[in-house]
Coordinates of C-alpha atoms in Angstrom, one line a residue:
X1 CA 0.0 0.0 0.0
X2 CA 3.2 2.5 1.0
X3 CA 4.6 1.1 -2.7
X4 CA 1.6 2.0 -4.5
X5 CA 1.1 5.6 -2.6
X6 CA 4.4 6.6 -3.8
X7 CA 3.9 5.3 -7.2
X8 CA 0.3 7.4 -7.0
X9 CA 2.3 10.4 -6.3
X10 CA 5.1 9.8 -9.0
X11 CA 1.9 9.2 -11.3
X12 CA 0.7 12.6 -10.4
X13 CA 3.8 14.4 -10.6
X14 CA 4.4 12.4 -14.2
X15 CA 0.6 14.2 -14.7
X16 CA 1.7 17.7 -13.2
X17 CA 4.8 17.8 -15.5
X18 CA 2.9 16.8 -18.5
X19 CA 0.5 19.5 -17.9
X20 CA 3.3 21.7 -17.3
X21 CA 4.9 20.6 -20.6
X22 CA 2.0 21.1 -22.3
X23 CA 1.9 24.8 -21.1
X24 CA 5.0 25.3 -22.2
X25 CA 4.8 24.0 -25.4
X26 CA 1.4 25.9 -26.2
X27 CA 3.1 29.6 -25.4
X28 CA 6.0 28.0 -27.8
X29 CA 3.5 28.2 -30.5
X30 CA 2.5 31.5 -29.4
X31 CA 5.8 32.7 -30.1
X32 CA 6.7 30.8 -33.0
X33 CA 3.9 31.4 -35.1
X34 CA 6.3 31.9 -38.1
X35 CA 7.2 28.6 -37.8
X36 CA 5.4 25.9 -39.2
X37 CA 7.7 23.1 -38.1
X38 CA 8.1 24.3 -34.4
X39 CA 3.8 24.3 -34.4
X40 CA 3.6 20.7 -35.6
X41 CA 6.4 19.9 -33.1
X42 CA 4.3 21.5 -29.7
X43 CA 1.1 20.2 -31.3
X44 CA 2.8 16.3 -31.4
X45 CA 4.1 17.1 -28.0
X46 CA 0.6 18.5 -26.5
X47 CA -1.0 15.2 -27.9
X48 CA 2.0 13.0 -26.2
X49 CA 1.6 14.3 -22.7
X50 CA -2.4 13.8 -22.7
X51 CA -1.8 10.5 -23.7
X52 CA 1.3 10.1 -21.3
X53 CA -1.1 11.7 -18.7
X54 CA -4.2 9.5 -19.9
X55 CA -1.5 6.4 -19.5
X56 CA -0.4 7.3 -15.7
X57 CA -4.3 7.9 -14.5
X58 CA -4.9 4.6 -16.3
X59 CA -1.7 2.8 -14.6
X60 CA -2.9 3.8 -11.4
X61 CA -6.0 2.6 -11.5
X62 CA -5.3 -0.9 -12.9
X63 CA -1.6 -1.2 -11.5
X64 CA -2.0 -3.8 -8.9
X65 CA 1.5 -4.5 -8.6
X66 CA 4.4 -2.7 -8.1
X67 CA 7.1 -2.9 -10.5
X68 CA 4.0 -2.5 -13.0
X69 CA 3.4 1.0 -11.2
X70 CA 7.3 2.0 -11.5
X71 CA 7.5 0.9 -15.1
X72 CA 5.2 3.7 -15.8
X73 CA 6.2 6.0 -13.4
X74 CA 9.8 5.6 -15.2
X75 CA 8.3 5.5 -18.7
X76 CA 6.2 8.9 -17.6
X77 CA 9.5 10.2 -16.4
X78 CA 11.0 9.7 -19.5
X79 CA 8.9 10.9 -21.6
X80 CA 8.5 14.0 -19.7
X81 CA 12.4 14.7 -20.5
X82 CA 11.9 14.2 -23.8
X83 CA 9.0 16.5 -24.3
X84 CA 11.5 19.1 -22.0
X85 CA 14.3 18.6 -24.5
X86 CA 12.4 19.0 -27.5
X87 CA 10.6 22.2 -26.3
X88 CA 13.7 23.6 -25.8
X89 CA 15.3 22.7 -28.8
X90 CA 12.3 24.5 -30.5
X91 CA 13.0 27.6 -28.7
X92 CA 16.4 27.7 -29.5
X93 CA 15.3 27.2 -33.3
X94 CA 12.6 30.3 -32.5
X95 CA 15.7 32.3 -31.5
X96 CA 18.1 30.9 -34.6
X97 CA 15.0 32.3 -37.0
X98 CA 15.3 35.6 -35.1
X99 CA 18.9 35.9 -35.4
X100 CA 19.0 35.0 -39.0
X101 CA 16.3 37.6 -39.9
X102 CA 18.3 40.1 -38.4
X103 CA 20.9 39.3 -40.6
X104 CA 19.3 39.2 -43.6
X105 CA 17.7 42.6 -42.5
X106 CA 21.5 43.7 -42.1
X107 CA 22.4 42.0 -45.6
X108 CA 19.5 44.4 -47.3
X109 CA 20.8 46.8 -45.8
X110 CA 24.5 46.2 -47.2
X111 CA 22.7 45.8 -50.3
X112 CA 21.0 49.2 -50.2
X113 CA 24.1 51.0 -50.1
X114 CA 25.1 49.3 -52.8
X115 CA 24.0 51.9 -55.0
X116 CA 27.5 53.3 -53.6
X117 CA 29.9 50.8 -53.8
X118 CA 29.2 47.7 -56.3
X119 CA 32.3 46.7 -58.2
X120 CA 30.1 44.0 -59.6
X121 CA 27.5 45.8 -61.1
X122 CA 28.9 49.4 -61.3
X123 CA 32.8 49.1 -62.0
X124 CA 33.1 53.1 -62.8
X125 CA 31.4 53.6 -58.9
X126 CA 34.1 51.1 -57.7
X127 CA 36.7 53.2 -59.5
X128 CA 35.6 56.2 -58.2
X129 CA 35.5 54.8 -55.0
X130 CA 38.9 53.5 -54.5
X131 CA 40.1 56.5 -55.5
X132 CA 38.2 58.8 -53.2
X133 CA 39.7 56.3 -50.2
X134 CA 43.2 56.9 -52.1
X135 CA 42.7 60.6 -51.6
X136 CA 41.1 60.2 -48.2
X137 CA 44.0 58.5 -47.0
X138 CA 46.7 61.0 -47.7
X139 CA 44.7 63.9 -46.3
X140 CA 44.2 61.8 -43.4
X141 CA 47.9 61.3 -43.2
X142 CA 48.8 65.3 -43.0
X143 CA 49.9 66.5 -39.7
X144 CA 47.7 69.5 -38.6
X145 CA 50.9 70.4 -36.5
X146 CA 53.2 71.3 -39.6
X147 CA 53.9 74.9 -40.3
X148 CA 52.8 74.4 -43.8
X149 CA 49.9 72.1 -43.0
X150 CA 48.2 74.4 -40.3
X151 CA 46.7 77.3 -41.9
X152 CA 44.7 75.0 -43.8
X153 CA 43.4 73.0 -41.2
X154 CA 39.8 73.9 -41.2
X155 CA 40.0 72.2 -44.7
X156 CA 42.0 69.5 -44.1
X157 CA 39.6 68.4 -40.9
X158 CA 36.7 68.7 -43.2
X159 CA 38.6 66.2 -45.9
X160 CA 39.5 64.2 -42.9
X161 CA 36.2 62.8 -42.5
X162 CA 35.6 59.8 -44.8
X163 CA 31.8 61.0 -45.2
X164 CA 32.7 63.7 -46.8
X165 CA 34.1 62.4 -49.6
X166 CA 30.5 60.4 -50.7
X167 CA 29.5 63.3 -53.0
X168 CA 31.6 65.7 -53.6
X169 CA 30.8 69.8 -55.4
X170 CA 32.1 71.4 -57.3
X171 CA 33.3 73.8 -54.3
X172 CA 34.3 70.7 -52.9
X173 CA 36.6 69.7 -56.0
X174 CA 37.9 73.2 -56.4
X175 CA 38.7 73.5 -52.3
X176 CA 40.8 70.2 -52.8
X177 CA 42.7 70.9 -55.8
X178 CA 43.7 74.7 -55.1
X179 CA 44.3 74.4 -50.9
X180 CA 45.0 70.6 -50.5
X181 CA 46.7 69.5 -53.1
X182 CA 50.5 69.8 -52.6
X183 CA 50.2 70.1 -49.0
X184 CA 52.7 67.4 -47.3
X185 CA 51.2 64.0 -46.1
X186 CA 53.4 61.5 -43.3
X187 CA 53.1 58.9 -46.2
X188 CA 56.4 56.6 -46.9
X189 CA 57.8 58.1 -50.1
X190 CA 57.2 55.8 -53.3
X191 CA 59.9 54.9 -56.0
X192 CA 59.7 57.8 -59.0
X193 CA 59.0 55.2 -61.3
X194 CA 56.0 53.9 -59.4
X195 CA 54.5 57.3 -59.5
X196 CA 55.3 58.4 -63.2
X197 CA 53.8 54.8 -63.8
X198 CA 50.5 56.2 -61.6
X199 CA 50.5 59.5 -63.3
X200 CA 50.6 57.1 -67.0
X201 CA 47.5 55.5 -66.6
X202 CA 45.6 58.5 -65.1
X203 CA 46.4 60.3 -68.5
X204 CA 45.4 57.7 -70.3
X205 CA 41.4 57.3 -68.0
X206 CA 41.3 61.0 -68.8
X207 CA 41.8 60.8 -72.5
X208 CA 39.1 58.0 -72.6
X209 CA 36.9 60.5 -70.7
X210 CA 37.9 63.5 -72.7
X211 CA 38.0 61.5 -76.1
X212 CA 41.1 63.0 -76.6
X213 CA 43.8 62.3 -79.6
X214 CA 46.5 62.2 -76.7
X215 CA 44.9 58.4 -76.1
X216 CA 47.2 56.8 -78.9
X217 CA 50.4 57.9 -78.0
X218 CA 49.9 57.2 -74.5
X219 CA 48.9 53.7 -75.3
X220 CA 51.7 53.1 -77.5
X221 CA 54.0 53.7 -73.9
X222 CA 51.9 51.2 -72.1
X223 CA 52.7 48.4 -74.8
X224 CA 56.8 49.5 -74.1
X225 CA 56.5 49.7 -70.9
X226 CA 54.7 46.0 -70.6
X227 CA 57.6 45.0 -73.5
X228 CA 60.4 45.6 -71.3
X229 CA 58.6 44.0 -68.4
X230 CA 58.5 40.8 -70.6
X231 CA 62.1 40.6 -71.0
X232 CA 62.1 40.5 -67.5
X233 CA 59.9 37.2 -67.2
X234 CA 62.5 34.9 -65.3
X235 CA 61.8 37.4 -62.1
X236 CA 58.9 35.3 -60.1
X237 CA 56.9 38.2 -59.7
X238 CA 56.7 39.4 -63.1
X239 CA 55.8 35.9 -64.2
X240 CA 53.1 35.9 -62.0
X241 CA 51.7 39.0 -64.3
X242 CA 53.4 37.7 -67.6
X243 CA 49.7 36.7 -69.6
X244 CA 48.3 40.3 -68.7
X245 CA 51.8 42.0 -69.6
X246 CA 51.4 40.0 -73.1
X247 CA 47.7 40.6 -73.2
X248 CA 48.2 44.6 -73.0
X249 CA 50.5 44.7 -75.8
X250 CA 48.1 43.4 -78.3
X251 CA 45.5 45.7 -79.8
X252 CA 42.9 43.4 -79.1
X253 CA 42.7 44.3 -75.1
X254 CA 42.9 48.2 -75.9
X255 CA 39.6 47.5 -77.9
X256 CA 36.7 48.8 -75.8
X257 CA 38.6 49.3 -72.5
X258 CA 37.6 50.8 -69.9
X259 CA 38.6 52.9 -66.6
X260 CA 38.7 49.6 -64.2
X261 CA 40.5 47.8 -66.6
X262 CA 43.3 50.3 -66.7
X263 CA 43.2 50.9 -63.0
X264 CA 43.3 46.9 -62.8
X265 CA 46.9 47.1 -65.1
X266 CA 48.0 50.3 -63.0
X267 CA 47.8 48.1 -60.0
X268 CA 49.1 44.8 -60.6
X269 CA 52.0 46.2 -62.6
X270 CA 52.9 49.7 -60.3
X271 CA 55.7 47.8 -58.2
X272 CA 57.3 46.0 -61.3
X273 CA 57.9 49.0 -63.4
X274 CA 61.1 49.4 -61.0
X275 CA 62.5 46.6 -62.0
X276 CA 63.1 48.2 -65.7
X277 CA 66.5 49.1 -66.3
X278 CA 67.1 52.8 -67.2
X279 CA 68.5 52.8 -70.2
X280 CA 72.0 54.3 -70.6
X281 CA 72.1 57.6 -72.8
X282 CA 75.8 58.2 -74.1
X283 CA 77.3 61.8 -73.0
X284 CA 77.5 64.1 -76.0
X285 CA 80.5 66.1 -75.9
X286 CA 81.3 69.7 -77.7
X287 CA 83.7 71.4 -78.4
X288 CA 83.3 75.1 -80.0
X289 CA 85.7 77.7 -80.1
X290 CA 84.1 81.2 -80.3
X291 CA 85.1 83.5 -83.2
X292 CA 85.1 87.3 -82.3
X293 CA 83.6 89.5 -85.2
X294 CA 84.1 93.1 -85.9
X295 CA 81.9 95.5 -83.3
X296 CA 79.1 96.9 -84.3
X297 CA 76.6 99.6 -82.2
X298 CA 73.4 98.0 -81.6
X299 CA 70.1 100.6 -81.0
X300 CA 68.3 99.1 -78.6
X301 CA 64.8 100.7 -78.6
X302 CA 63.0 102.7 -75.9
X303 CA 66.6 102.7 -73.6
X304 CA 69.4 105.1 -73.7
X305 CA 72.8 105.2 -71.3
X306 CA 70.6 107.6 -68.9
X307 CA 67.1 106.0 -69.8
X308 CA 65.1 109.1 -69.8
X309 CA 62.2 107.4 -70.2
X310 CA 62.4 106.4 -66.6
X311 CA 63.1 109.7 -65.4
X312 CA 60.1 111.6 -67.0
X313 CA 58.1 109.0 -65.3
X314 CA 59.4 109.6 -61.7
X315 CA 58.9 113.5 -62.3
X316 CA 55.7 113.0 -63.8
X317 CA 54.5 110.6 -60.6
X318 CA 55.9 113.2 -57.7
X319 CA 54.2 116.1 -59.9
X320 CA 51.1 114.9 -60.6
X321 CA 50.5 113.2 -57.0
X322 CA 51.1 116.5 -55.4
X323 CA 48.5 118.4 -57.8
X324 CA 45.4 116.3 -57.6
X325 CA 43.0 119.6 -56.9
X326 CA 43.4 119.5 -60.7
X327 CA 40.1 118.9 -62.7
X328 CA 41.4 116.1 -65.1
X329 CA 43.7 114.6 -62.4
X330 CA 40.6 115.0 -60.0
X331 CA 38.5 112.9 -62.8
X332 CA 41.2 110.0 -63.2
X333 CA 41.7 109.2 -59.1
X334 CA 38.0 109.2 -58.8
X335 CA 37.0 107.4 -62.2
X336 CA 34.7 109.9 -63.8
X337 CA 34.8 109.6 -67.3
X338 CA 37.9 111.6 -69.4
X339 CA 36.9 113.5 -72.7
X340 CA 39.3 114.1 -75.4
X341 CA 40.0 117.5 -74.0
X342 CA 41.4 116.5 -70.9
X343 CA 43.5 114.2 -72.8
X344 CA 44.7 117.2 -74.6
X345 CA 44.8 119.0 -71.5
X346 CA 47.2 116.3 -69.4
X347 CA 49.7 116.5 -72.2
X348 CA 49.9 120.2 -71.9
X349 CA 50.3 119.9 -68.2
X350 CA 53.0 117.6 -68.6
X351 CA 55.4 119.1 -71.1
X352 CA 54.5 122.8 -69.8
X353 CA 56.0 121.7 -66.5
X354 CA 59.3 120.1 -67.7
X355 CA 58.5 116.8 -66.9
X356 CA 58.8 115.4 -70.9
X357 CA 59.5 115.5 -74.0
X358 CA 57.0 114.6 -76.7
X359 CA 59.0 111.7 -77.6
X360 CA 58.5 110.5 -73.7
X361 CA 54.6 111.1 -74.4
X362 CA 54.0 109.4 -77.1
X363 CA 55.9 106.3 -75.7
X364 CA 53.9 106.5 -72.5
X365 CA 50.8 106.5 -74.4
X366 CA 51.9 103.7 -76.8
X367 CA 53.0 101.5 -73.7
X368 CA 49.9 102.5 -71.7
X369 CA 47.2 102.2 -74.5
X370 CA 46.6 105.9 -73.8
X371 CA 47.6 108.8 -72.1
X372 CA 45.0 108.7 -69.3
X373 CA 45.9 105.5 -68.5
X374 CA 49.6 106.0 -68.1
X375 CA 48.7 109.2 -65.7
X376 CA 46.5 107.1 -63.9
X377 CA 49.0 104.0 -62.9
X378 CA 51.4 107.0 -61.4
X379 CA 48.4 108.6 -59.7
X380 CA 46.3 105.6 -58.8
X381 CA 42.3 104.9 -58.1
X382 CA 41.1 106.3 -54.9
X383 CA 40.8 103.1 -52.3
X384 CA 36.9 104.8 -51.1
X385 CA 36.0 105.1 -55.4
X386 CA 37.1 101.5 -56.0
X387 CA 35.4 100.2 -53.1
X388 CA 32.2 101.7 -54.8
X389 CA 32.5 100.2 -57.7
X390 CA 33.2 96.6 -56.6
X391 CA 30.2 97.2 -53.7
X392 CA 27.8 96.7 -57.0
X393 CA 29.3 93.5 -57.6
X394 CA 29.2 92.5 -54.4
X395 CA 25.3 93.1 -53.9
X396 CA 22.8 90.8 -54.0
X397 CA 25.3 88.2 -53.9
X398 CA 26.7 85.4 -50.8
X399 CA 30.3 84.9 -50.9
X400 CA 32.8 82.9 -48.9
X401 CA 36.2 84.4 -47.4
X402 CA 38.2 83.3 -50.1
X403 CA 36.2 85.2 -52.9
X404 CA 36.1 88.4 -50.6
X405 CA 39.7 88.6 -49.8
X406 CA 40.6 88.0 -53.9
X407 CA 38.1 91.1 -54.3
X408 CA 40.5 93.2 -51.6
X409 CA 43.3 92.2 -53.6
X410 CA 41.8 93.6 -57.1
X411 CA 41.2 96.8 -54.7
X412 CA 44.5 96.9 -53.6
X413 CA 45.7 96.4 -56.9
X414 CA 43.5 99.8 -58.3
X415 CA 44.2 101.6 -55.8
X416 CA 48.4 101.5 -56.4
X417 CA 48.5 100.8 -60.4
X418 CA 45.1 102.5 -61.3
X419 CA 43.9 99.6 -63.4
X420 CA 43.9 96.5 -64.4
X421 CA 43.2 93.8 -67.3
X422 CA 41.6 90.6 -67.2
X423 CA 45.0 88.9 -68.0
X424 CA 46.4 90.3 -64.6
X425 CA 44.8 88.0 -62.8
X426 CA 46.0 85.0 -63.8
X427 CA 49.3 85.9 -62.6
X428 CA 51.2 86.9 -59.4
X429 CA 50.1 88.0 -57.0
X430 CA 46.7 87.0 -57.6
X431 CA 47.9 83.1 -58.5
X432 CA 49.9 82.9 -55.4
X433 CA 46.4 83.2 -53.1
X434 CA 44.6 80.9 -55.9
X435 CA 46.8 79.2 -58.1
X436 CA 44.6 78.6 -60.9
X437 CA 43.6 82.7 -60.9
X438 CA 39.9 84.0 -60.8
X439 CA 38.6 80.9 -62.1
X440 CA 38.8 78.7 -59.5
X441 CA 36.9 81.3 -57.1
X442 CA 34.5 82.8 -58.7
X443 CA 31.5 80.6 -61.5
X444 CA 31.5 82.1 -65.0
X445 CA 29.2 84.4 -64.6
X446 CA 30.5 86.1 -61.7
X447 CA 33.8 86.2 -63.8
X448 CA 32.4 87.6 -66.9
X449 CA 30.7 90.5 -64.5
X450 CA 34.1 91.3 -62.6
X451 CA 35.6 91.6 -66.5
X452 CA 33.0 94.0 -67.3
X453 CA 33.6 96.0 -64.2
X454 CA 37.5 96.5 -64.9
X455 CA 36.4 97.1 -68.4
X456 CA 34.4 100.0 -67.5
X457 CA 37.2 101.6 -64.8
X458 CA 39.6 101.4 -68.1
X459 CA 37.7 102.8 -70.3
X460 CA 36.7 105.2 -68.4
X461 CA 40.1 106.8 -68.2
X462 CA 41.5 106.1 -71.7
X463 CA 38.6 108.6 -73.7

């Protein structure tokens, strides 16, 4: 009777567990509703422990005897562990599900940027790519610390960032070839070879773009460079490149290719170009012996042994800067518009004082394009009158530092030398604060309005 109590109450813990594994498996389904297989699973397991638990009632009423009574109670037990493991195994499989969705949520999203970098299926957005990381890299490398580097640095932070090299403006491209390029970079020095190599392959991706005749003869270098890199074929590493160094020298690979393709060659073949041998170019020796002639005077034009020219220029500067009350000279410092008269009139002013003889005047105006406008690079432009004028450029319109500091400079300019042409600024100083002149500051049609303006202050003085 003791035997059979216990087995009664291993019966009814069998029963509580299966109840307890049915539970469990039923709020399994509940969260594994995606999951076809894990339902099936609880449902076979639901239907297992009512019969399990069915079994035990039904062993304890008709179990008379005791080992009977534990066969059950073990079997129950059993089965109990098994329903426990595979619950649990279904979980796990819930959680596996989870885990993988979340990668293939991350994949999509790898895939969605695609759009950026997909040497697959966009090669040319590869290209660009690599490059822009080339580029990032050696900005990235400069040392905000060096002398040369730091007044710079708001650039080069804003080029450090890899982001900012996704999509790049035109602003953007004209910031990083006129104030980055050429700065210095902590970057082990390559061989020269290497580079003029580099510099070979960009030329030749730019004619492609450009369509440009150039593309031929640039081509024809490749071939002789990949020639002499053949002859070189019983070096392992150029052996390991020897079918693409034959391949490029046939005219069937230049058919059709492409900007990958060339950046492929440039890099599998950059660190062999070294190996070439320079080729050995014999000295070339002279020997001339001078013969002396007869003398002969030589009338060099416009200079003398005193250069006069010079000096009518200094008297005519000190003289006319210390009589600006004068109407005409009044007219050219504050750019009003000259009439033929006061052209007339300067000249009289100017050889009624001493300070010239006609010849002198009529080289000044041949040299200046015009009398007024030799007076007026001795006199100058008033610094307040050029301001004016350039203040009508300057409204309406948004500009950076830069452009507003290349504006002082043209005022700067007026005010010592009294005017200016377009050409000028393409050259020192103006080329030393951008290198590539007004251009690279300024969109076409702001240029074409600045031309205009200087146009006008020129005219205005020469009548």
């Amino acid at each position: 009777s003791s035997s059979l109590s216990e087995v009664e109450g291993t019966a009814n813990a069998a029963e509580d567990a299966s109840e307890v594994l049915a539970s469990t498996a039923l709020s399994q389904r509940k969260k594994s509703s995606s999951l076809s297989a894990a339902e099936g699973t609880v449902n076979e397991a639901e239907d297992a422990s009512e019969v399990l638990a069915s079994t035990a009632l039904s062993q304890r009423k008709k179990s008379s005897s005791l080992s009977a009574a534990e066969g059950t109670a073990n079997a129950a037990e059993d089965a109990s562990e098994v329903l426990a493991s595979t619950a649990l195994s279904q979980r796990k499989k819930s959680s596996s599900l989870s885990a993988a969705e979340g990668t293939v949520n991350e994949d999509k999203k790898l895939r969605d940027s695609s759009n950026i970098y997909n040497p697959i299926t966009n090669p040319e957005s590869s290209l660009r790519n690599q490059i822009a990381q080339i580029l990032y890299s050696e900005v990235a490398a400069m040392n905000i610390d060096n002398f040369i580097v730091r007044p710079k640095r708001q650039l080069v932070e804003k080029y450090n960032n890899l982001e900012a090299w996704r999509s790049l403006s035109e602003q953007d491209l004209n910031e990083l070839s006129q104030e980055i390029a050429g700065l210095p970079a902590q970057i082990e020095p390559e061989a020269e070879e290497i580079k003029r190599f580099d510099i070979l392959i960009l030329k030749i991706q730019l004619a492609i773009l450009r369509s440009h005749s150039s593309f031929t003869q640039l081509r024809d270098r490749v071939k002789a460079i990949a020639n002499l890199l053949e002859q070189k074929s019983s070096i392992p590493l150029v052996q390991a490149q020897l079918e693409l160094i034959q391949d490029i020298q046939t005219d069937e690979w230049w058919q059709d290719v492409t900007l990958p393709m060339l950046e492929a060659v440039r890099k599998r073949l950059r660190s062999l170009v070294k190996l070439i041998e320079k080729q050995e170019r014999q000295p070339i020796y002279t020997n001339f012996e001078d013969e002396m002639g007869d003398e002969a005077i030589v009338e060099l034009p416009h200079f003398t042994a005193s250069d006069s020219f010079e000096k009518f220029r200094a008297k005519a500067r000190d003289f006319l800067r210390s009589h600006q009350d004068q109407m005409v000279i009044f007219k050219l410092r504050n750019n009003k518009q000259l009439t033929a008269t006061d052209l007339s009139e300067l000249e009289i002013i100017l050889l009624a004082n001493g300070l010239g003889k006609e010849e002198d005047i009529n080289r000044a105006k041949q040299e200046s394009h015009g009398l007024g406008l030799f007076v007026r690079s001795l006199i100058g432009l008033d610094r307040e009158v050029a301001k004016q004028e350039f203040g009508k450029f300057l409204a309406d319109k948004t500009l950076n530092a830069n452009q507003i500091e290349f504006i002082n400079m043209i005022v700067d300019y007026l005010t010592e030398h009294g005017a200016i042409a377009a050409a000028r600024l393409y050259e020192s100083p103006f080329t030393d604060f951008a290198s590539q002149g007004i251009d690279s500051l300024f969109t076409s049609s702001q240029v074409d309005a600045l031309f205009d303006l200087l146009d006008d202050v020129c005219t205005k003085a020469a009548a």
